[in-house]
Coordinates of C-alpha atoms and ligand atoms in Angstrom, one line a residue:
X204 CA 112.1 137.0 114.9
X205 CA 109.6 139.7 116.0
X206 CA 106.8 137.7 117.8
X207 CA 104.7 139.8 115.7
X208 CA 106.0 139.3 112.1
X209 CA 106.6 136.1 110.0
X210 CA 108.1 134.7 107.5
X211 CA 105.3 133.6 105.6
X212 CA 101.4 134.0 106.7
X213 CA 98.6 132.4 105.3
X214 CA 95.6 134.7 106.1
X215 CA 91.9 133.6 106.6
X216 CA 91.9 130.4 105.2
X217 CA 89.7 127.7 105.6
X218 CA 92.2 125.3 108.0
X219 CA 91.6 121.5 107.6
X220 CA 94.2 120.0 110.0
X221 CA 94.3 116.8 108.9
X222 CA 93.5 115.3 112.4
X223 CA 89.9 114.9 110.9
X224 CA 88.3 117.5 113.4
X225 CA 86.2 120.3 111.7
X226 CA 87.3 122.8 109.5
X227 CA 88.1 126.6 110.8
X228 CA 88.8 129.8 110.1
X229 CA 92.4 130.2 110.6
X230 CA 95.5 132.4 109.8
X231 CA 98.9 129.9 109.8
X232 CA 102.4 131.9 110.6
X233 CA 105.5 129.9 108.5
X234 CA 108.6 130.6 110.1
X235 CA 111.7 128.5 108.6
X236 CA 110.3 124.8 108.1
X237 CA 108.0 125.0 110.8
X238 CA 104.4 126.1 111.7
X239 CA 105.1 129.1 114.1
X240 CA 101.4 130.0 114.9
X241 CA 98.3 129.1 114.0
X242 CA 95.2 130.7 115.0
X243 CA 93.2 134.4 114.8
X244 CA 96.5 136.4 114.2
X245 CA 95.5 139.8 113.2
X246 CA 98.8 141.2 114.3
X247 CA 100.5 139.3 113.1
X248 CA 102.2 140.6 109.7
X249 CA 104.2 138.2 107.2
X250 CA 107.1 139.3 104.7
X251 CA 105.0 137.5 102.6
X252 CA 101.2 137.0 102.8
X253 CA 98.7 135.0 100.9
X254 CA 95.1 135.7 101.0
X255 CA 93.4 132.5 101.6
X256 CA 89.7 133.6 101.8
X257 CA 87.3 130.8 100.3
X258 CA 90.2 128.5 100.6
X259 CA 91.0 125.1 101.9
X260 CA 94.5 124.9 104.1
X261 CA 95.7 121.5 105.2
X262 CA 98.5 119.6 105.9
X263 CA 100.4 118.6 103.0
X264 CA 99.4 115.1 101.3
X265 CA 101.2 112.1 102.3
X266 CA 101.4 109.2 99.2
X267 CA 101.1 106.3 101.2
X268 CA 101.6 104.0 98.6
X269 CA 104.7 105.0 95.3
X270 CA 106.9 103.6 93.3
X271 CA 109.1 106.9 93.2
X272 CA 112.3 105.1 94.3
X273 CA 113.9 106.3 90.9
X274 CA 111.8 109.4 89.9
X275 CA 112.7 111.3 93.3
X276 CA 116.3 111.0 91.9
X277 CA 116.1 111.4 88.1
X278 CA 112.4 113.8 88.2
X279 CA 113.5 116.0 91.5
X280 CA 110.7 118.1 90.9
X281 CA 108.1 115.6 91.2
X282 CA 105.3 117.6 89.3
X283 CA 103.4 114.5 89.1
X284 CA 102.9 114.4 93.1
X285 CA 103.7 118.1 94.4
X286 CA 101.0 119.0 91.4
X287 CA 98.4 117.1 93.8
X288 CA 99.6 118.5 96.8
X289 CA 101.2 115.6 97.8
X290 CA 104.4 116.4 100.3
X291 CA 105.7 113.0 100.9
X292 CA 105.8 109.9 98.9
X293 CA 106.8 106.2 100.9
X294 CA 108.8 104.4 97.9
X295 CA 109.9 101.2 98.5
X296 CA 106.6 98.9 97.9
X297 CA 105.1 95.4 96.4
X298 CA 108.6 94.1 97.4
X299 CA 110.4 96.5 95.1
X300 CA 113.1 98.7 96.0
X301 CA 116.0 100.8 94.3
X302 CA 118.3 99.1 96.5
X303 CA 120.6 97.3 97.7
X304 CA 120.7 94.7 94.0
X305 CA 123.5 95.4 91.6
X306 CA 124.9 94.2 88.7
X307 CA 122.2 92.1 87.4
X308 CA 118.9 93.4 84.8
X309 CA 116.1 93.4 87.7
X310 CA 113.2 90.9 87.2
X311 CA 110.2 92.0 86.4
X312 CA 108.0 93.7 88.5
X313 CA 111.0 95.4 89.4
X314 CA 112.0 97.0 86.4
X315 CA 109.2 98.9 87.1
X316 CA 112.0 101.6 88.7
X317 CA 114.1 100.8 85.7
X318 CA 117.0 99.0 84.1
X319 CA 120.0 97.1 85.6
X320 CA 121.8 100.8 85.0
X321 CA 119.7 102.3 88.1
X322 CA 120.1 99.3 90.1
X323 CA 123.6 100.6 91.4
X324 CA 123.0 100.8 95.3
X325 CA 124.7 98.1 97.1
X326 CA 122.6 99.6 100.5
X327 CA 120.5 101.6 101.6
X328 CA 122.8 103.9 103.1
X329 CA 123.8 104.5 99.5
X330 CA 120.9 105.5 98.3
X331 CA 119.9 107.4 101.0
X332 CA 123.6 109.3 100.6
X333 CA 122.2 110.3 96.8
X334 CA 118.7 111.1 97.4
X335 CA 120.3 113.4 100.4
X336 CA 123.0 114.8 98.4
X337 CA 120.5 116.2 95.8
X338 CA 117.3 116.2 97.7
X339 CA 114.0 116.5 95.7
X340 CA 110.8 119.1 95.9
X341 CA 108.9 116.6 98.2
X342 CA 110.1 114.1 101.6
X343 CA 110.7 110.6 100.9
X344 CA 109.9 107.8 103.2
X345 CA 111.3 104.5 102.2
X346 CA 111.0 100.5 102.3
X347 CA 113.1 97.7 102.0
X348 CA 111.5 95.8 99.4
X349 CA 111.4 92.2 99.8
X350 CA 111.7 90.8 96.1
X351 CA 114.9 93.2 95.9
X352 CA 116.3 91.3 98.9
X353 CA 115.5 87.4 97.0
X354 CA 116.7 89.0 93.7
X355 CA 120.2 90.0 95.1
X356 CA 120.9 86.9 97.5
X357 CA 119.2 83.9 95.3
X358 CA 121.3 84.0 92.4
X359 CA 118.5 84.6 89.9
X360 CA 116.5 81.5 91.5
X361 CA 113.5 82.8 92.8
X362 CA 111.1 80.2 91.9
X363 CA 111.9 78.9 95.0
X364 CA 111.7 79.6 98.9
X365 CA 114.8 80.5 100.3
X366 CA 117.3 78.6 101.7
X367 CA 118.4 79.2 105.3
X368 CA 122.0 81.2 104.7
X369 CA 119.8 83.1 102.0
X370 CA 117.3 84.0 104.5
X371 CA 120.1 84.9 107.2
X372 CA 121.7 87.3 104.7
X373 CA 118.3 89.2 103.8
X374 CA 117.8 89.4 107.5
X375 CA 121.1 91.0 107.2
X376 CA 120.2 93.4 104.5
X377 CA 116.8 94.5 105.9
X378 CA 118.8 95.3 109.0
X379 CA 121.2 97.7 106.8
X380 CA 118.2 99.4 105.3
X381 CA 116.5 99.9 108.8
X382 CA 119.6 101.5 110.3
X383 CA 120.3 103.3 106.8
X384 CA 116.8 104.9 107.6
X385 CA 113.8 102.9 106.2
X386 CA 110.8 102.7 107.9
X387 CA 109.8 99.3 107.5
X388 CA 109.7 96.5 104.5
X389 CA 107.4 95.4 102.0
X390 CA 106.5 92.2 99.8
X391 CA 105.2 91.9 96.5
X392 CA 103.8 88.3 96.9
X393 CA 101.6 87.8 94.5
X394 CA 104.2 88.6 91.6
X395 CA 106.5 85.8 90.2
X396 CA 110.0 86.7 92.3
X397 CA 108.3 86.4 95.4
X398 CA 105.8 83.9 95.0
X399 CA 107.7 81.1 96.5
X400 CA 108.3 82.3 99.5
X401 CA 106.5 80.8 102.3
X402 CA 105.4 82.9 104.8
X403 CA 107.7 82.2 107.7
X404 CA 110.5 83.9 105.2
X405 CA 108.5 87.3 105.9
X406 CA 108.1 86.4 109.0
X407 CA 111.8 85.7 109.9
X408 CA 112.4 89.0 108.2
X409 CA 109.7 91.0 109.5
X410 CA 110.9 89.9 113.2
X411 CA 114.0 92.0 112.9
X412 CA 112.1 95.1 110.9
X413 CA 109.6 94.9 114.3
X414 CA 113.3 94.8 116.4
X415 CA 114.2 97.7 114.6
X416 CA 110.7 99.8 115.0
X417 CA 109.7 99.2 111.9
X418 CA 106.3 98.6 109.6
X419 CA 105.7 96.2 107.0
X420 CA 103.2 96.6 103.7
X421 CA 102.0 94.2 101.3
X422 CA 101.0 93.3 98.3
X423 CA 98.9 90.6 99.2
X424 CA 100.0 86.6 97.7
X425 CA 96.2 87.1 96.2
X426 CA 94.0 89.8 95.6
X427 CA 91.1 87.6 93.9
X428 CA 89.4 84.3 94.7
X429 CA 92.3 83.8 97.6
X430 CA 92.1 86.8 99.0
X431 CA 90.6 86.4 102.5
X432 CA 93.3 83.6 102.9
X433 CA 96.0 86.7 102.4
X434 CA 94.2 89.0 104.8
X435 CA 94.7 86.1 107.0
X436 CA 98.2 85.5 106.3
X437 CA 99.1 89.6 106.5
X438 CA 97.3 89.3 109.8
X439 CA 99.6 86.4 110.4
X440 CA 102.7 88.2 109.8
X441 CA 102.1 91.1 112.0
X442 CA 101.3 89.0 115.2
X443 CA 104.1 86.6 115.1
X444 CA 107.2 89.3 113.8
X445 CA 105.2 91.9 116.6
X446 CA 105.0 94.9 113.7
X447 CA 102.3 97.0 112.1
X448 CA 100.8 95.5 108.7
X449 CA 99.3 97.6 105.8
X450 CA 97.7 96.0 103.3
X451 CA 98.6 97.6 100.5
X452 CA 96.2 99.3 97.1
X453 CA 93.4 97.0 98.5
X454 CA 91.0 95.3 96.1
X455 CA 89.5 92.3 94.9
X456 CA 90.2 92.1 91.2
X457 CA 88.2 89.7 88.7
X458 CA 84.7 89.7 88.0
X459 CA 84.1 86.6 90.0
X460 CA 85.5 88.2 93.0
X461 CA 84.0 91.7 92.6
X462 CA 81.7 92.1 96.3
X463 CA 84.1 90.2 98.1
X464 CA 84.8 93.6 100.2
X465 CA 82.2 93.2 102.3
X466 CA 83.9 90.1 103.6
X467 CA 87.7 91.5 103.7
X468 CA 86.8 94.5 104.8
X469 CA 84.7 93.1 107.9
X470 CA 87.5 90.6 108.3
X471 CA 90.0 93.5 108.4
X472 CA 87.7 95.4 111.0
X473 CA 87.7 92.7 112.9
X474 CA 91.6 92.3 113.3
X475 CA 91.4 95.6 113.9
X476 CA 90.5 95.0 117.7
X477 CA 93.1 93.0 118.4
X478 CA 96.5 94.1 115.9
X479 CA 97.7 97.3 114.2
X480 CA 96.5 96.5 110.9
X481 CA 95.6 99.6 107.9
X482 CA 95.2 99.7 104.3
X483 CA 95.3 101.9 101.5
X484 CA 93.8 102.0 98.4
X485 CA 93.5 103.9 94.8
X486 CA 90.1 105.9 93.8
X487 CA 90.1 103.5 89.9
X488 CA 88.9 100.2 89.0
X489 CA 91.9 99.3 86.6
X490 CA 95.0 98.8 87.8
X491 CA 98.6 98.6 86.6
X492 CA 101.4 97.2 86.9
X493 CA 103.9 94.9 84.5
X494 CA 102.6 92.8 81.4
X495 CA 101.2 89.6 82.4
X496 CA 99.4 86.9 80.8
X497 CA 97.6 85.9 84.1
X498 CA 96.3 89.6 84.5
X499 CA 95.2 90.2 81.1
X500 CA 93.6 86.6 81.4
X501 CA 91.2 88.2 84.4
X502 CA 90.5 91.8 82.9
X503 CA 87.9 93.5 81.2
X504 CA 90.1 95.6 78.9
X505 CA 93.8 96.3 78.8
X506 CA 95.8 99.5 77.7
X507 CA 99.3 98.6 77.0
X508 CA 101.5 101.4 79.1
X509 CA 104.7 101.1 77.6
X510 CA 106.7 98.4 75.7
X511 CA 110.5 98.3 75.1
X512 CA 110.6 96.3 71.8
X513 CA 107.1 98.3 70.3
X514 CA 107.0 101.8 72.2
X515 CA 104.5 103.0 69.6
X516 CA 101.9 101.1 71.1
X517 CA 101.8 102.5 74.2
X518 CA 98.2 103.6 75.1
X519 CA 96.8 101.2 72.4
X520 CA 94.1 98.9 73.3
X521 CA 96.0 95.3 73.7
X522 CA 93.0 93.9 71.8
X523 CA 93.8 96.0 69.0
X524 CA 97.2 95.7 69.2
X525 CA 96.9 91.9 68.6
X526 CA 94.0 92.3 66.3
X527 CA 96.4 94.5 63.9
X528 CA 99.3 91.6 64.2
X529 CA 96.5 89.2 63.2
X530 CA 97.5 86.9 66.5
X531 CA 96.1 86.1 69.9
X532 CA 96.2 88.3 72.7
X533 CA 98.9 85.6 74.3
X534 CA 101.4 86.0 71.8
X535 CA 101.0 89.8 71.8
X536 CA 101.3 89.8 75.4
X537 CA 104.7 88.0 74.6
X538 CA 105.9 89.9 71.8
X539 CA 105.4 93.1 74.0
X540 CA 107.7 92.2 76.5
X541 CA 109.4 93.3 78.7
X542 CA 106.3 95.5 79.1
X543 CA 103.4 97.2 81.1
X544 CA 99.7 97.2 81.1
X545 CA 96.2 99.0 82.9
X546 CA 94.2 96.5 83.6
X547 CA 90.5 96.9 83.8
X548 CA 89.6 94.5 86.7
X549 CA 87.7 96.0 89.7
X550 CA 84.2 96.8 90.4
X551 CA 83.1 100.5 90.9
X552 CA 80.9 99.4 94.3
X553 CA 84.2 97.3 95.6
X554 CA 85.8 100.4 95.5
X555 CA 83.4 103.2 97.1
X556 CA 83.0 100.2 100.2
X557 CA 87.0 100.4 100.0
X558 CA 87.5 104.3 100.0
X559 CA 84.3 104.5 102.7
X560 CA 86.2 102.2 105.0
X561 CA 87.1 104.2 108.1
X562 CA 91.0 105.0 108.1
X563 CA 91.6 103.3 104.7
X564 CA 94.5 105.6 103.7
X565 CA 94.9 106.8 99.9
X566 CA 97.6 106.0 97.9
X567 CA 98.4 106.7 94.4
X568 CA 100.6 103.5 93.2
X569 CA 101.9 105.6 90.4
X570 CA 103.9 104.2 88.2
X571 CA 106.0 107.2 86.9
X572 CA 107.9 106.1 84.4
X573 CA 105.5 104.3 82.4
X574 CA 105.9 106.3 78.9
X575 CA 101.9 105.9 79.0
X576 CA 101.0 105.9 82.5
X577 CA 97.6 105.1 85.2
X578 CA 95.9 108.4 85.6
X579 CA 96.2 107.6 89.2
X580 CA 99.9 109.1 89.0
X581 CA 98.7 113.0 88.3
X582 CA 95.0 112.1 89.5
X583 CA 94.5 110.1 92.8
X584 CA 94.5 112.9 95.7
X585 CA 92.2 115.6 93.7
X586 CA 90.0 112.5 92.3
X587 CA 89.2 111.9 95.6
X588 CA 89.0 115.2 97.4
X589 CA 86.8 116.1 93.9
X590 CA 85.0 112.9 92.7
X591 CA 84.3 111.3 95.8
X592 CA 84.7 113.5 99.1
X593 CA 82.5 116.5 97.1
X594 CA 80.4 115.3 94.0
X595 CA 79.3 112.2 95.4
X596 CA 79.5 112.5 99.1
X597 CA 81.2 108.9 99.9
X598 CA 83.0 110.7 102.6
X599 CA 83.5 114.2 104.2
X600 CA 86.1 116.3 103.2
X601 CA 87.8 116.6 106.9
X602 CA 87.8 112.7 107.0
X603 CA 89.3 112.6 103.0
X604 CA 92.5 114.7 104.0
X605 CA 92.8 113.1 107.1
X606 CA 93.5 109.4 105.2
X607 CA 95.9 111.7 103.5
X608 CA 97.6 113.2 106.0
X609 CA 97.3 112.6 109.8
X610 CA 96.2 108.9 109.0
X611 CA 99.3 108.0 107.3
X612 CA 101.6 109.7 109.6
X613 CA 100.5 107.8 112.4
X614 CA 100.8 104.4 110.2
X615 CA 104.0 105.5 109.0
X616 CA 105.2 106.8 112.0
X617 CA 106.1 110.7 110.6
X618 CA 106.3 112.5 113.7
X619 CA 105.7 116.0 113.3
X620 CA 104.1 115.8 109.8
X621 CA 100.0 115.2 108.4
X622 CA 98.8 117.8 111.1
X623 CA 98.4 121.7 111.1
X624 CA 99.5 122.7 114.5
X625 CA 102.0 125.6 115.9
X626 CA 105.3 123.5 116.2
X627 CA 104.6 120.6 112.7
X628 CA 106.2 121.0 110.1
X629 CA 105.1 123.0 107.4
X630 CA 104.1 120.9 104.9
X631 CA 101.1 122.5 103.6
X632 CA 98.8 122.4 100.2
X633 CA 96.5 125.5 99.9
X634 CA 93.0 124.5 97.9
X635 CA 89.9 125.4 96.0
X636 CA 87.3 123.2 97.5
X637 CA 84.8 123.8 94.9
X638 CA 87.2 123.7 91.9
X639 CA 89.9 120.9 92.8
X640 CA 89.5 117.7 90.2
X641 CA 91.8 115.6 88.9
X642 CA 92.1 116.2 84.7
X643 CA 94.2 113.4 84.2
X644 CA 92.5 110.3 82.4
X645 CA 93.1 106.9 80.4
X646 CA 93.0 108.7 77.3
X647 CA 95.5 111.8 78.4
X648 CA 96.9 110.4 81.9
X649 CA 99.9 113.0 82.3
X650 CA 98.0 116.2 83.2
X651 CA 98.2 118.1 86.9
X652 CA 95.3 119.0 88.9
X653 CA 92.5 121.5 89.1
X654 CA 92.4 123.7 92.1
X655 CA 95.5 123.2 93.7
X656 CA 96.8 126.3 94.1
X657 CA 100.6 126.5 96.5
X658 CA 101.8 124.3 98.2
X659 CA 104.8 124.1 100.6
X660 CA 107.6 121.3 102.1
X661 CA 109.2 122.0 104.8
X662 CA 108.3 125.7 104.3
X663 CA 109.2 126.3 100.9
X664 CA 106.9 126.9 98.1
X665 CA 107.4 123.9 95.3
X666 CA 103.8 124.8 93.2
X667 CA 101.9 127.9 92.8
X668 CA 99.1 128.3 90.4
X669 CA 99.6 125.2 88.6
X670 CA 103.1 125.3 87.6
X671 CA 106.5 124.3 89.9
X672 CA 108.3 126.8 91.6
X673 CA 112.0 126.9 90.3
X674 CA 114.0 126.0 94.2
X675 CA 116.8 128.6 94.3
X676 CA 119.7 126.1 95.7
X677 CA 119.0 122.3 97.1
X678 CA 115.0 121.4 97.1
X679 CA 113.5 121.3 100.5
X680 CA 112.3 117.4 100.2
X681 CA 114.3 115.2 103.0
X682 CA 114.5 111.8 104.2
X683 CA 112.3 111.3 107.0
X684 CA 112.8 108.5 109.5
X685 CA 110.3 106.6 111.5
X686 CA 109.0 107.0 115.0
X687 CA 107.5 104.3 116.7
X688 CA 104.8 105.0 119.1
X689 CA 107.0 103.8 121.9
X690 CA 109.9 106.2 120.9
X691 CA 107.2 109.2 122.1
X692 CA 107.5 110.6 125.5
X693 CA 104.2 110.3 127.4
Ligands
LIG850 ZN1 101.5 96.3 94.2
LIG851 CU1 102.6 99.1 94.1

């Protein structure tokens, strides 16, 4: 092209680069998928310009933390995320992945994704072969999930650690997943088909994810009363398998526990001088996640998400729910099942320490296919550009986009993505500083954004104005692969 025209040009905005320097005034050329030039471009002309006066430009938003295995596949549109400005999701976490179990109803939490009829990927490589025949509006980065691995080689006994062979073969698998294109693997210890497994099982499997280049996330054995033991034991993992850990949605749930962030979180810091060690974490205090007894045992208040047997319940109060059936909240929690629940179990300063803590990266943990779902799966990026970078000052607005974007492409090892520079990728969201908010809430959790107003993967626009932008052939999202530091010339 004409060095002096582009395809798309994004005129005097407000550019936020997502390396967490300061903001400037900037125009951005978009030629193809890529940023072409980025500066004072006055001659410059686009065969398609946006005037971004008074507006925020930054890298596209990067999930670090989704359970969008399924919905990039059956939802290719994604409103949920792209309606954040979110440009990437990393699926694949708490141990759960789409693949590679078959033939067999998933254990819960892992019917999270869905039924035994969307467990049909025998490997990676078939999944990724789906997802990349029929892309979706956003880029997925994915994880082997470790439960998946147990629930496919232990013959339905996971109440167990594995046996040797067993452990050989998910060695095997993790391997598969790796070549197939995963960026690391994640475990969902603290949930019953994983709980078993001592922690040289990780290990063993995390030594060939680190042989491979790979990252490992985790949801942590405990996140209450044990949880500096699991910080320990994460910290544990990544020095003897060699990789880089994230802790994953980072809290310390139960009312007994709540101020026990000032001792992870100095712990954490501390590791931090000697490991390649990161968190992210979710701007609520209630979590979600499958019905359990144990959870509802340690929470304030419970909203029941969705229920097969009783879907009319969903977004009922469990207390109700099992005040109307004149029974305990135990046998309610059992009647409900299978099922899913928000959990009110965190504590407001917990959190701020938690979203203050330099680098913690954001991620959403949406749970998209709850029929009443978190807010945190239409809310979690505005909430905390909105809520918490703007109205209450917990952190600037340069460092909140770079946990979003820069941050996590580092962790995740995105090369050419969470930065605004000529030659990245043009992932881009385009911003109202003063009017982005999440709307989303318990009450009415399904509803997009304030203030976002485009945004663009791989240089095509996917939202404008609040609603999706119909894609005129294949969506732009792609698999994208991991870099390892090592993998970068000089
Ligand atoms: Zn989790
Ligand atoms: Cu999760």
């Amino acid at each position: 092209m004409n060095p002096d025209t582009c395809e798309l040009l994004l005129r005097s905005g407000t550019v936020i680069d997502g390396t967490g320097a300061s903001r400037r005034t900037a125009d951005v050329a978009v030629d193809g998928d890529r940023i072409s030039a980025i500066g004072r471009l006055d001659a410059m002309r686009g065969a398609r310009e946006v005037d971004a006066r008074g507006l925020v430009v930054s890298p596209g938003f990067i999930d670090a933390h989704t359970h969008d295995d399924r919905a990039v596949l059956s939802d290719p549109g994604m409103a949920c995320k792209v309606s954040q400005g979110v440009t990437t999701v990393v699926t694949g976490n708490c141990g759960v992945s789409l693949a590679p179990l078959t033939g067999r109803e998933p254990p819960p939490p892992l019917n999270l994704l869905g039924g035994e009829d969307w467990y049909r990927f025998p490997t990676f490589a078939a999944y990724r072969e789906e997802l990349e025949g029929s892309p979706p509006a956003l880029n997925v980065a994915m994880q082997v999930g470790h439960s998946a691995l147990r629930a496919k080689v232990m013959d339905g006994r996971l109440d167990r650690p594995a046996a040797e062979g067993e452990i050989e073969r998910m060695v095997e698998l993790a391997d598969e997943g790796m070549r197939a294109g995963c960026i690391g693997f994640s475990t969902g210890l603290a949930y019953p088909p994983a709980r078993a497994a001592p922690t040289e099982e990780v290990i063993a499997i995390a030594r060939r994810v680190a042989a491979r280049g790979g990252m490992h996330s985790t949801h942590m054995r405990d996140e209450e009363g044990g949880v500096l033991d699991s910080v320990r034991e994460t910290m544990r993992i990544g020095r003897e398998a060699g990789l880089p850990v994230v802790i994953s949605h980072h809290k310390c749930a139960g009312r007994e526990n709540w101020g026990g962030t000032r001792e992870t979180l100095a712990l954490i810091a501390e590791a931090q001088a000697s490991q390649t060690i990161d968190l992210d974490v979710y701007p609520y205090v209630a979590g979600s996640t499958v019905l359990l007894a144990e959870i509802v045992a340690r929470s304030e208040k419970v909203i029941v998400s969705w229920s097969e047997p009783f879907p009319e319940v969903a977004g009922r109060l469990l207390d109700d729910v099992a005040r109307e059936w004149g029974c305990g909240v135990a046998e309610a929690v059992g009647r409900l099942q299978p099922a899913g629940g928000i959990y009110f179990m965190m504590d407001e300063e917990d959190l701020a320490r938690i979203l203050a803590f330099p680098g913690a990266m954001i991620g959403s943990d949406g749970l998209p296919h709850d029929v009443f779902p978190h807010p945190r799966l239409w809310g979690t990026f505005p909430r905390v550009l909105g809520r918490y970078a703007r109205d209450e000052g917990l952190i600037g607005l340069e460092d909140a986009v770079h946990r979003m974007t820069g941050k996590p492409a580092a962790v995740f090892g995105l090369p050419g993505r969470g930065e605004l520079r000529e030659g990245a990728y043009a992932d881009l969201v385009v911003f109202d500083p003063d009017a982005i908010t999440d709307t989303a809430t318990f009450e009415d959790p399904a509803r997009p954004a304030a203030g976002v107003r485009a945004v663009f993967v791989n240089g095509r626009e996917v939202w404008a104005e609040g609603a999706a932008v119909p894609s005129a052939g294949a969506a732009p999202g792609r698999l994208l692969r991991r870099e390892s530091p090592a993998d970068r010339p000089g």
